[in-house]
Amino acid sequence: MSEENPVSIMSDEECWEFLRTQEFGRLAFHLAEQVHITPINYAVDGETLLFRTAEGSKLLAVVMNPDIAFEADQYDEDSAASVIIRGTARQLDE
């Protein structure tokens, strides 16, 4: 990254490390033929993103259509970072 090119692309490993340092992001999902986005708290286990939600629209949406996207950001006076991942959600057994 330089002043001429202020944008750099993180490696997969850098993306997962960044996600491990955060705890808040946005989950995008399909529900009733619309795309929704909602803030969530999350955790990372290896290269798996985990979140807990009560029964309701988010849980119903990922059970009916598990294709999701997720974004987490961080910024300060000198820099900014953003990671977007796409994947397939699944409900874990309790």
mmCIF file with all atom_site columns, N, CA and C in Angstrom, residues 16 27-30 47 49 51 62 65-71 84-90:
data_model
loop_
_atom_site.group_PDB
_atom_site.id
_atom_site.type_symbol
_atom_site.label_atom_id
_atom_site.label_alt_id
_atom_site.label_comp_id
_atom_site.label_asym_id
_atom_site.label_entity_id
_atom_site.label_seq_id
_atom_site.pdbx_PDB_ins_code
_atom_site.Cartn_x
_atom_site.Cartn_y
_atom_site.Cartn_z
_atom_site.occupancy
_atom_site.B_iso_or_equiv
_atom_site.pdbx_formal_charge
_atom_site.auth_seq_id
_atom_site.auth_comp_id
_atom_site.auth_asym_id
_atom_site.auth_atom_id
_atom_site.pdbx_PDB_model_num
ATOM 1  N N  . TRP A 1 16 ? -9.053  -13.654 7.999  1.00 0.00 ? 16 TRP A N  1
ATOM 2  C CA . TRP A 1 16 ? -9.504  -14.386 9.176  1.00 0.00 ? 16 TRP A CA 1
ATOM 3  C C  . TRP A 1 16 ? -8.908  -13.804 10.447 1.00 0.00 ? 16 TRP A C  1
ATOM 4  N N  . LEU A 1 27 ? -24.743 -9.118  8.853  1.00 0.00 ? 27 LEU A N  1
ATOM 5  C CA . LEU A 1 27 ? -25.122 -10.334 8.159  1.00 0.00 ? 27 LEU A CA 1
ATOM 6  C C  . LEU A 1 27 ? -26.161 -9.985  7.100  1.00 0.00 ? 27 LEU A C  1
ATOM 7  N N  . ALA A 1 28 ? -25.907 -10.405 5.866  1.00 0.00 ? 28 ALA A N  1
ATOM 8  C CA . ALA A 1 28 ? -26.870 -10.205 4.776  1.00 0.00 ? 28 ALA A CA 1
ATOM 9  C C  . ALA A 1 28 ? -27.458 -11.570 4.414  1.00 0.00 ? 28 ALA A C  1
ATOM 10 N N  . PHE A 1 29 ? -28.787 -11.602 4.259  1.00 0.00 ? 29 PHE A N  1
ATOM 11 C CA . PHE A 1 29 ? -29.468 -12.861 3.986  1.00 0.00 ? 29 PHE A CA 1
ATOM 12 C C  . PHE A 1 29 ? -30.737 -12.596 3.182  1.00 0.00 ? 29 PHE A C  1
ATOM 13 N N  . HIS A 1 30 ? -31.257 -13.656 2.565  1.00 0.00 ? 30 HIS A N  1
ATOM 14 C CA . HIS A 1 30 ? -32.508 -13.582 1.805  1.00 0.00 ? 30 HIS A CA 1
ATOM 15 C C  . HIS A 1 30 ? -33.671 -13.963 2.714  1.00 0.00 ? 30 HIS A C  1
ATOM 16 N N  . GLU A 1 47 ? -11.654 -21.228 10.681 1.00 0.00 ? 47 GLU A N  1
ATOM 17 C CA . GLU A 1 47 ? -12.133 -20.436 9.544  1.00 0.00 ? 47 GLU A CA 1
ATOM 18 C C  . GLU A 1 47 ? -13.646 -20.581 9.423  1.00 0.00 ? 47 GLU A C  1
ATOM 19 N N  . LEU A 1 49 ? -17.254 -18.748 10.917 1.00 0.00 ? 49 LEU A N  1
ATOM 20 C CA . LEU A 1 49 ? -17.888 -17.620 11.590 1.00 0.00 ? 49 LEU A CA 1
ATOM 21 C C  . LEU A 1 49 ? -19.094 -18.159 12.354 1.00 0.00 ? 49 LEU A C  1
ATOM 22 N N  . PHE A 1 51 ? -22.419 -17.292 14.963 1.00 0.00 ? 51 PHE A N  1
ATOM 23 C CA . PHE A 1 51 ? -23.274 -16.303 15.612 1.00 0.00 ? 51 PHE A CA 1
ATOM 24 C C  . PHE A 1 51 ? -24.478 -17.009 16.195 1.00 0.00 ? 51 PHE A C  1
ATOM 25 N N  . VAL A 1 62 ? -31.893 -18.202 7.258  1.00 0.00 ? 62 VAL A N  1
ATOM 26 C CA . VAL A 1 62 ? -30.744 -19.036 6.928  1.00 0.00 ? 62 VAL A CA 1
ATOM 27 C C  . VAL A 1 62 ? -31.108 -20.513 6.847  1.00 0.00 ? 62 VAL A C  1
ATOM 28 N N  . ASN A 1 65 ? -32.874 -20.419 3.195  1.00 0.00 ? 65 ASN A N  1
ATOM 29 C CA . ASN A 1 65 ? -31.928 -20.107 2.122  1.00 0.00 ? 65 ASN A CA 1
ATOM 30 C C  . ASN A 1 65 ? -30.583 -19.807 2.782  1.00 0.00 ? 65 ASN A C  1
ATOM 31 N N  . PRO A 1 66 ? -29.688 -20.779 2.832  1.00 0.00 ? 66 PRO A N  1
ATOM 32 C CA . PRO A 1 66 ? -28.455 -20.625 3.606  1.00 0.00 ? 66 PRO A CA 1
ATOM 33 C C  . PRO A 1 66 ? -27.367 -19.765 2.958  1.00 0.00 ? 66 PRO A C  1
ATOM 34 N N  . ASP A 1 67 ? -27.588 -19.222 1.766  1.00 0.00 ? 67 ASP A N  1
ATOM 35 C CA . ASP A 1 67 ? -26.586 -18.353 1.148  1.00 0.00 ? 67 ASP A CA 1
ATOM 36 C C  . ASP A 1 67 ? -26.567 -17.011 1.875  1.00 0.00 ? 67 ASP A C  1
ATOM 37 N N  . ILE A 1 68 ? -25.413 -16.662 2.431  1.00 0.00 ? 68 ILE A N  1
ATOM 38 C CA . ILE A 1 68 ? -25.300 -15.431 3.209  1.00 0.00 ? 68 ILE A CA 1
ATOM 39 C C  . ILE A 1 68 ? -24.049 -14.667 2.808  1.00 0.00 ? 68 ILE A C  1
ATOM 40 N N  . ALA A 1 69 ? -24.006 -13.424 3.238  1.00 0.00 ? 69 ALA A N  1
ATOM 41 C CA . ALA A 1 69 ? -22.786 -12.609 3.144  1.00 0.00 ? 69 ALA A CA 1
ATOM 42 C C  . ALA A 1 69 ? -22.616 -11.937 4.494  1.00 0.00 ? 69 ALA A C  1
ATOM 43 N N  . PHE A 1 70 ? -21.367 -11.602 4.814  1.00 0.00 ? 70 PHE A N  1
ATOM 44 C CA . PHE A 1 70 ? -21.061 -10.996 6.100  1.00 0.00 ? 70 PHE A CA 1
ATOM 45 C C  . PHE A 1 70 ? -19.968 -9.959  5.886  1.00 0.00 ? 70 PHE A C  1
ATOM 46 N N  . GLU A 1 71 ? -20.062 -8.844  6.617  1.00 0.00 ? 71 GLU A N  1
ATOM 47 C CA . GLU A 1 71 ? -19.058 -7.790  6.514  1.00 0.00 ? 71 GLU A CA 1
ATOM 48 C C  . GLU A 1 71 ? -18.698 -7.285  7.904  1.00 0.00 ? 71 GLU A C  1
ATOM 49 N N  . ILE A 1 84 ? -15.274 -8.785  3.647  1.00 0.00 ? 84 ILE A N  1
ATOM 50 C CA . ILE A 1 84 ? -16.579 -9.312  3.240  1.00 0.00 ? 84 ILE A CA 1
ATOM 51 C C  . ILE A 1 84 ? -16.383 -10.780 2.904  1.00 0.00 ? 84 ILE A C  1
ATOM 52 N N  . ILE A 1 85 ? -17.218 -11.617 3.489  1.00 0.00 ? 85 ILE A N  1
ATOM 53 C CA . ILE A 1 85 ? -17.166 -13.040 3.156  1.00 0.00 ? 85 ILE A CA 1
ATOM 54 C C  . ILE A 1 85 ? -18.546 -13.492 2.694  1.00 0.00 ? 85 ILE A C  1
ATOM 55 N N  . ARG A 1 86 ? -18.552 -14.479 1.852  1.00 0.00 ? 86 ARG A N  1
ATOM 56 C CA . ARG A 1 86 ? -19.795 -15.117 1.399  1.00 0.00 ? 86 ARG A CA 1
ATOM 57 C C  . ARG A 1 86 ? -19.688 -16.589 1.723  1.00 0.00 ? 86 ARG A C  1
ATOM 58 N N  . GLY A 1 87 ? -20.818 -17.174 2.062  1.00 0.00 ? 87 GLY A N  1
ATOM 59 C CA . GLY A 1 87 ? -20.768 -18.591 2.388  1.00 0.00 ? 87 GLY A CA 1
ATOM 60 C C  . GLY A 1 87 ? -22.146 -19.182 2.566  1.00 0.00 ? 87 GLY A C  1
ATOM 61 N N  . THR A 1 88 ? -22.143 -20.359 3.156  1.00 0.00 ? 88 THR A N  1
ATOM 62 C CA . THR A 1 88 ? -23.378 -21.101 3.393  1.00 0.00 ? 88 THR A CA 1
ATOM 63 C C  . THR A 1 88 ? -23.545 -21.275 4.891  1.00 0.00 ? 88 THR A C  1
ATOM 64 N N  . ALA A 1 89 ? -24.664 -20.818 5.405  1.00 0.00 ? 89 ALA A N  1
ATOM 65 C CA . ALA A 1 89 ? -24.952 -20.927 6.833  1.00 0.00 ? 89 ALA A CA 1
ATOM 66 C C  . ALA A 1 89 ? -25.588 -22.274 7.122  1.00 0.00 ? 89 ALA A C  1
ATOM 67 N N  . ARG A 1 90 ? -25.370 -22.730 8.328  1.00 0.00 ? 90 ARG A N  1
ATOM 68 C CA . ARG A 1 90 ? -26.076 -23.937 8.783  1.00 0.00 ? 90 ARG A CA 1
ATOM 69 C C  . ARG A 1 90 ? -26.326 -23.830 10.276 1.00 0.00 ? 90 ARG A C  1
#
